[in-house]
mmCIF file of C-alpha atoms in Angstrom:
data_model
loop_
_atom_site.group_PDB
_atom_site.id
_atom_site.type_symbol
_atom_site.label_atom_id
_atom_site.label_comp_id
_atom_site.label_asym_id
_atom_site.label_seq_id
_atom_site.Cartn_x
_atom_site.Cartn_y
_atom_site.Cartn_z
ATOM 1 C CA MET A 1 23.432 53.117 -17.637
ATOM 2 C CA ASN A 2 27.097 54.123 -17.861
ATOM 3 C CA ALA A 3 28.007 55.989 -21.068
ATOM 4 C CA SER A 4 30.523 53.243 -21.829
ATOM 5 C CA HIS A 5 27.659 50.783 -22.424
ATOM 6 C CA ALA A 6 27.038 52.548 -25.729
ATOM 7 C CA TYR A 7 30.229 50.859 -26.978
ATOM 8 C CA GLN A 8 29.325 47.347 -25.863
ATOM 9 C CA THR A 9 28.414 46.182 -29.370
ATOM 10 C CA ARG A 10 31.744 47.439 -30.697
ATOM 11 C CA LEU A 11 33.672 45.681 -27.920
ATOM 12 C CA LEU A 12 31.826 42.413 -28.508
ATOM 13 C CA GLN A 13 33.345 42.327 -31.988
ATOM 14 C CA GLY A 14 36.707 41.635 -30.325
ATOM 15 C CA HIS A 15 37.722 38.086 -29.447
ATOM 16 C CA TRP A 16 39.023 38.836 -25.942
ATOM 17 C CA PHE A 17 36.060 40.825 -24.618
ATOM 18 C CA SER A 18 33.443 38.599 -26.253
ATOM 19 C CA ALA A 19 34.953 35.529 -24.543
ATOM 20 C CA LEU A 20 34.787 37.064 -21.056
ATOM 21 C CA PRO A 21 32.158 35.928 -18.550
ATOM 22 C CA ALA A 22 29.083 38.134 -18.817
ATOM 23 C CA ALA A 23 29.538 39.339 -15.236
ATOM 24 C CA LEU A 24 33.070 40.523 -15.996
ATOM 25 C CA GLN A 25 31.935 42.272 -19.183
ATOM 26 C CA ASP A 26 29.280 44.129 -17.165
ATOM 27 C CA ALA A 27 31.750 45.030 -14.412
ATOM 28 C CA LEU A 28 34.270 46.486 -16.885
ATOM 29 C CA LEU A 29 31.616 48.559 -18.637
ATOM 30 C CA ALA A 30 30.185 49.778 -15.334
ATOM 31 C CA ALA A 31 33.596 50.985 -14.158
ATOM 32 C CA ALA A 32 34.742 52.411 -17.511
ATOM 33 C CA GLN A 33 35.103 56.122 -18.234
ATOM 34 C CA VAL A 34 34.900 57.553 -21.758
ATOM 35 C CA GLN A 35 37.934 59.577 -22.859
ATOM 36 C CA GLN A 36 38.297 61.669 -26.024
ATOM 37 C CA LEU A 37 41.715 62.370 -27.543
ATOM 38 C CA ALA A 38 42.608 64.762 -30.354
ATOM 39 C CA ALA A 39 44.927 63.702 -33.177
ATOM 40 C CA GLY A 40 48.475 63.368 -31.862
ATOM 41 C CA GLN A 41 47.472 63.821 -28.220
ATOM 42 C CA VAL A 42 49.549 61.885 -25.698
ATOM 43 C CA LEU A 43 47.660 59.387 -23.558
ATOM 44 C CA PHE A 44 50.666 58.403 -21.458
ATOM 45 C CA ARG A 45 54.431 58.264 -21.737
ATOM 46 C CA ARG A 46 57.007 55.679 -20.760
ATOM 47 C CA GLY A 47 57.585 55.963 -17.025
ATOM 48 C CA ASP A 48 54.124 57.315 -16.187
ATOM 49 C CA LYS A 49 52.309 55.730 -13.265
ATOM 50 C CA PRO A 50 49.721 53.068 -14.172
ATOM 51 C CA CYS A 51 46.185 54.389 -14.302
ATOM 52 C CA GLY A 52 44.185 51.412 -15.563
ATOM 53 C CA LEU A 53 43.156 49.383 -18.588
ATOM 54 C CA TYR A 54 42.156 50.981 -21.892
ATOM 55 C CA ALA A 55 39.992 49.944 -24.830
ATOM 56 C CA VAL A 56 40.062 51.676 -28.212
ATOM 57 C CA VAL A 57 36.470 52.115 -29.382
ATOM 58 C CA GLU A 58 36.902 54.797 -32.083
ATOM 59 C CA GLY A 59 39.975 55.986 -33.963
ATOM 60 C CA GLY A 60 43.360 54.425 -33.251
ATOM 61 C CA MET A 61 46.417 54.506 -31.011
ATOM 62 C CA ARG A 62 50.131 54.443 -31.804
ATOM 63 C CA ILE A 63 52.234 52.564 -29.251
ATOM 64 C CA GLY A 64 55.970 53.161 -29.314
ATOM 65 C CA ALA A 65 58.804 55.191 -27.871
ATOM 66 C CA VAL A 66 60.662 58.388 -28.693
ATOM 67 C CA SER A 67 64.347 58.814 -27.866
ATOM 68 C CA ALA A 68 65.884 61.955 -26.374
ATOM 69 C CA THR A 69 66.995 62.919 -29.893
ATOM 70 C CA GLY A 70 63.444 62.614 -31.240
ATOM 71 C CA LYS A 71 63.885 59.292 -33.056
ATOM 72 C CA GLU A 72 60.697 57.242 -32.958
ATOM 73 C CA ALA A 73 60.355 53.487 -32.590
ATOM 74 C CA LEU A 74 56.799 52.569 -33.527
ATOM 75 C CA LEU A 75 55.760 49.167 -32.181
ATOM 76 C CA THR A 76 52.148 48.952 -33.182
ATOM 77 C CA LEU A 77 49.105 50.817 -34.451
ATOM 78 C CA VAL A 78 45.857 49.538 -32.927
ATOM 79 C CA GLU A 79 42.207 50.199 -33.741
ATOM 80 C CA PRO A 80 38.852 49.127 -32.219
ATOM 81 C CA PRO A 81 38.106 46.949 -30.404
ATOM 82 C CA TYR A 82 41.598 46.662 -28.903
ATOM 83 C CA TRP A 83 42.470 46.553 -25.182
ATOM 84 C CA PHE A 84 45.856 47.626 -23.818
ATOM 85 C CA GLY A 85 47.617 48.615 -20.600
ATOM 86 C CA GLU A 86 47.371 45.272 -18.827
ATOM 87 C CA ILE A 87 51.109 44.934 -18.087
ATOM 88 C CA SER A 88 50.944 47.683 -15.457
ATOM 89 C CA LEU A 89 47.810 46.051 -14.037
ATOM 90 C CA PHE A 90 49.845 42.962 -13.192
ATOM 91 C CA ASP A 91 53.047 44.478 -11.829
ATOM 92 C CA GLY A 92 51.962 47.969 -10.777
ATOM 93 C CA GLN A 93 55.070 49.339 -12.474
ATOM 94 C CA PRO A 94 55.263 52.446 -14.713
ATOM 95 C CA ARG A 95 54.173 52.407 -18.340
ATOM 96 C CA THR A 96 56.633 50.691 -20.665
ATOM 97 C CA HIS A 97 55.945 52.795 -23.804
ATOM 98 C CA ASP A 98 54.386 55.964 -25.145
ATOM 99 C CA ALA A 99 50.796 56.019 -26.430
ATOM 100 C CA PHE A 100 49.535 58.675 -28.874
ATOM 101 C CA ALA A 101 46.203 59.153 -30.595
ATOM 102 C CA GLU A 102 46.232 58.441 -34.323
ATOM 103 C CA GLY A 103 43.532 60.875 -35.364
ATOM 104 C CA ALA A 104 40.526 61.736 -33.208
ATOM 105 C CA THR A 105 40.153 58.776 -30.850
ATOM 106 C CA THR A 106 37.690 57.556 -28.231
ATOM 107 C CA LEU A 107 38.865 55.284 -25.426
ATOM 108 C CA LEU A 108 37.311 53.542 -22.474
ATOM 109 C CA LEU A 109 39.404 53.681 -19.293
ATOM 110 C CA VAL A 110 38.788 51.159 -16.529
ATOM 111 C CA PRO A 111 40.699 52.813 -13.653
ATOM 112 C CA GLN A 112 43.324 50.818 -11.786
ATOM 113 C CA ALA A 113 41.812 51.082 -8.282
ATOM 114 C CA PRO A 114 38.308 49.679 -8.992
ATOM 115 C CA LEU A 115 39.816 47.083 -11.295
ATOM 116 C CA LEU A 116 42.134 45.832 -8.551
ATOM 117 C CA THR A 117 39.227 45.841 -6.088
ATOM 118 C CA LEU A 118 37.199 43.711 -8.501
ATOM 119 C CA LEU A 119 40.085 41.261 -8.899
ATOM 120 C CA GLN A 120 40.541 41.044 -5.145
ATOM 121 C CA GLN A 121 36.874 40.150 -4.794
ATOM 122 C CA GLN A 122 36.818 37.830 -7.830
ATOM 123 C CA PRO A 123 40.372 36.445 -8.174
ATOM 124 C CA GLN A 124 39.280 33.936 -10.830
ATOM 125 C CA TYR A 125 39.151 36.854 -13.285
ATOM 126 C CA TRP A 126 42.932 37.213 -13.173
ATOM 127 C CA ARG A 127 43.134 34.407 -15.733
ATOM 128 C CA ASP A 128 41.118 36.429 -18.236
ATOM 129 C CA PHE A 129 43.576 39.318 -18.019
ATOM 130 C CA ALA A 130 46.485 36.875 -18.187
ATOM 131 C CA LEU A 131 45.077 35.629 -21.500
ATOM 132 C CA LEU A 132 45.038 39.208 -22.804
ATOM 133 C CA MET A 133 48.692 39.650 -21.888
ATOM 134 C CA SER A 134 49.819 36.201 -23.070
ATOM 135 C CA GLN A 135 48.356 36.796 -26.539
ATOM 136 C CA LYS A 136 50.519 39.916 -26.908
ATOM 137 C CA LEU A 137 53.560 38.134 -25.481
ATOM 138 C CA ARG A 138 53.121 35.400 -28.074
ATOM 139 C CA LEU A 139 52.983 37.994 -30.867
ATOM 140 C CA ALA A 140 56.075 39.738 -29.476
ATOM 141 C CA PHE A 141 58.079 36.492 -29.572
ATOM 142 C CA ILE A 142 56.946 35.862 -33.143
ATOM 143 C CA ALA A 143 57.999 39.390 -34.161
ATOM 144 C CA LEU A 144 61.444 38.909 -32.619
ATOM 145 C CA GLU A 145 61.868 35.637 -34.482
ATOM 146 C CA GLU A 146 60.787 37.218 -37.765
ATOM 147 C CA MET A 147 63.215 40.106 -37.255
ATOM 148 C CA SER A 148 66.073 37.630 -37.040
ATOM 149 C CA LEU A 149 65.070 35.047 -39.629
ATOM 150 C CA LEU A 150 62.849 36.569 -42.307
ATOM 151 C CA PRO A 151 63.764 38.843 -45.228
ATOM 152 C CA ALA A 152 62.085 42.240 -45.359
ATOM 153 C CA ALA A 153 59.365 41.343 -47.907
ATOM 154 C CA PRO A 154 57.647 38.457 -46.060
ATOM 155 C CA ARG A 155 58.155 40.311 -42.758
ATOM 156 C CA LEU A 156 56.277 43.295 -44.163
ATOM 157 C CA ALA A 157 53.505 41.064 -45.517
ATOM 158 C CA ARG A 158 53.118 39.388 -42.120
ATOM 159 C CA ARG A 159 52.868 42.740 -40.359
ATOM 160 C CA LEU A 160 50.170 43.880 -42.782
ATOM 161 C CA LEU A 161 48.245 40.689 -41.989
ATOM 162 C CA LEU A 162 48.544 41.315 -38.261
ATOM 163 C CA ILE A 163 47.325 44.884 -38.608
ATOM 164 C CA ALA A 164 44.477 43.870 -40.921
ATOM 165 C CA GLU A 165 43.380 41.340 -38.308
ATOM 166 C CA ASN A 166 43.916 43.910 -35.505
ATOM 167 C CA TYR A 167 46.467 41.624 -33.869
ATOM 168 C CA GLY A 168 43.966 38.824 -33.433
ATOM 169 C CA GLU A 169 41.207 41.020 -31.998
ATOM 170 C CA GLY A 170 38.772 41.146 -34.865
ATOM 171 C CA GLU A 171 37.694 40.096 -38.320
ATOM 172 C CA PRO A 172 40.056 41.037 -41.183
ATOM 173 C CA ARG A 173 39.481 44.446 -42.728
ATOM 174 C CA ARG A 174 40.409 45.596 -46.210
ATOM 175 C CA LEU A 175 41.546 49.156 -45.495
ATOM 176 C CA ILE A 176 44.543 49.937 -43.287
ATOM 177 C CA HIS A 177 45.054 53.586 -42.329
ATOM 178 C CA LEU A 178 48.837 53.524 -42.148
ATOM 179 C CA PRO A 179 51.381 55.789 -43.865
ATOM 180 C CA GLN A 180 54.387 53.997 -45.323
ATOM 181 C CA GLU A 181 56.718 55.917 -43.007
ATOM 182 C CA GLN A 182 55.021 54.388 -39.970
ATOM 183 C CA LEU A 183 55.091 50.892 -41.448
ATOM 184 C CA ALA A 184 58.824 51.310 -42.051
ATOM 185 C CA LEU A 185 59.298 52.390 -38.409
ATOM 186 C CA MET A 186 57.455 49.317 -37.159
ATOM 187 C CA LEU A 187 59.686 46.974 -39.143
ATOM 188 C CA SER A 188 62.967 48.869 -38.700
ATOM 189 C CA ILE A 189 63.530 48.966 -42.453
ATOM 190 C CA SER A 190 64.102 51.974 -44.663
ATOM 191 C CA ARG A 191 61.288 54.006 -46.172
ATOM 192 C CA GLN A 192 62.706 53.236 -49.623
ATOM 193 C CA THR A 193 62.708 49.464 -49.047
ATOM 194 C CA THR A 194 59.188 49.627 -47.646
ATOM 195 C CA ASN A 195 57.981 51.488 -50.721
ATOM 196 C CA GLN A 196 59.663 49.006 -53.077
ATOM 197 C CA ILE A 197 58.012 46.022 -51.383
ATOM 198 C CA LEU A 198 54.593 47.683 -51.329
ATOM 199 C CA LYS A 199 54.887 48.649 -55.000
ATOM 200 C CA GLU A 200 55.714 45.037 -55.867
ATOM 201 C CA LEU A 201 52.672 43.788 -53.932
ATOM 202 C CA GLU A 202 50.571 46.398 -55.720
ATOM 203 C CA SER A 203 51.865 45.291 -59.129
ATOM 204 C CA GLN A 204 50.760 41.751 -58.265
ATOM 205 C CA GLY A 205 47.231 42.951 -57.504
ATOM 206 C CA ILE A 206 47.531 42.042 -53.819
ATOM 207 C CA LEU A 207 46.978 45.565 -52.519
ATOM 208 C CA ARG A 208 46.347 49.145 -53.610
ATOM 209 C CA LEU A 209 48.265 52.146 -52.293
ATOM 210 C CA THR A 210 46.683 55.540 -51.670
ATOM 211 C CA TYR A 211 47.870 58.466 -49.569
ATOM 212 C CA GLY A 212 48.182 57.300 -45.960
ATOM 213 C CA GLU A 213 46.267 54.075 -46.647
ATOM 214 C CA ILE A 214 46.831 50.519 -47.827
ATOM 215 C CA GLU A 215 43.858 48.631 -49.266
ATOM 216 C CA ILE A 216 44.149 44.845 -49.250
ATOM 217 C CA LEU A 217 42.631 43.427 -52.432
ATOM 218 C CA ASP A 218 43.583 39.743 -52.126
ATOM 219 C CA LEU A 219 43.980 38.458 -48.571
ATOM 220 C CA PRO A 220 44.832 34.830 -49.534
ATOM 221 C CA ARG A 221 47.670 35.997 -51.785
ATOM 222 C CA LEU A 222 48.916 38.325 -49.052
ATOM 223 C CA ARG A 223 49.079 35.268 -46.788
ATOM 224 C CA GLN A 224 51.155 33.525 -49.483
ATOM 225 C CA ALA A 225 53.497 36.519 -49.673
ATOM 226 C CA ALA A 226 53.889 36.278 -45.902
ATOM 227 C CA GLN A 227 55.053 32.641 -46.316
#
């Protein structure tokens, strides 16, 4: 049995993987390689050649970009059981963003070549990967709309909901390992504004703030704050 099979139970907690045909689940696990990353280690950078599809099974990954001057644009922070890297599977083009480990992280890599061979042999599986990509495209359109139309407070509450629900890939969790600085980067709002909004939510008993973490105490009221 491939070492990646040890993570099957964890992956089945995610909506995308659990909905796949059993034969495709088995094929992905059979082809997958386990990778360990140290905190802050780079997985790939924007412009790197595609190497396959990844799943986060332990730890977390930061997806974003860093400018030549060192300014960071953080797009998302993802935790198990989250799959990513499918854009380059479809178009064969270089990576669109940077990916760093947020703490010690374990990934499964399904390499590009065997994955493409599988899809050539079983072209009906392309739809399953299209569903993975379309879910993220839908969320990206929603985020763009919120950036234009929503004030900072409900926009922040909505992002906390998305992270708590692992962007639609799992059951809601109470504890989010996310420093306020990174949340501010995601939303393109100031650290001060982010802190003010979080303090207000804390005063309402919706969440609790600790160093580097946000604990959600009242999910229904957080949904109300997100409008």
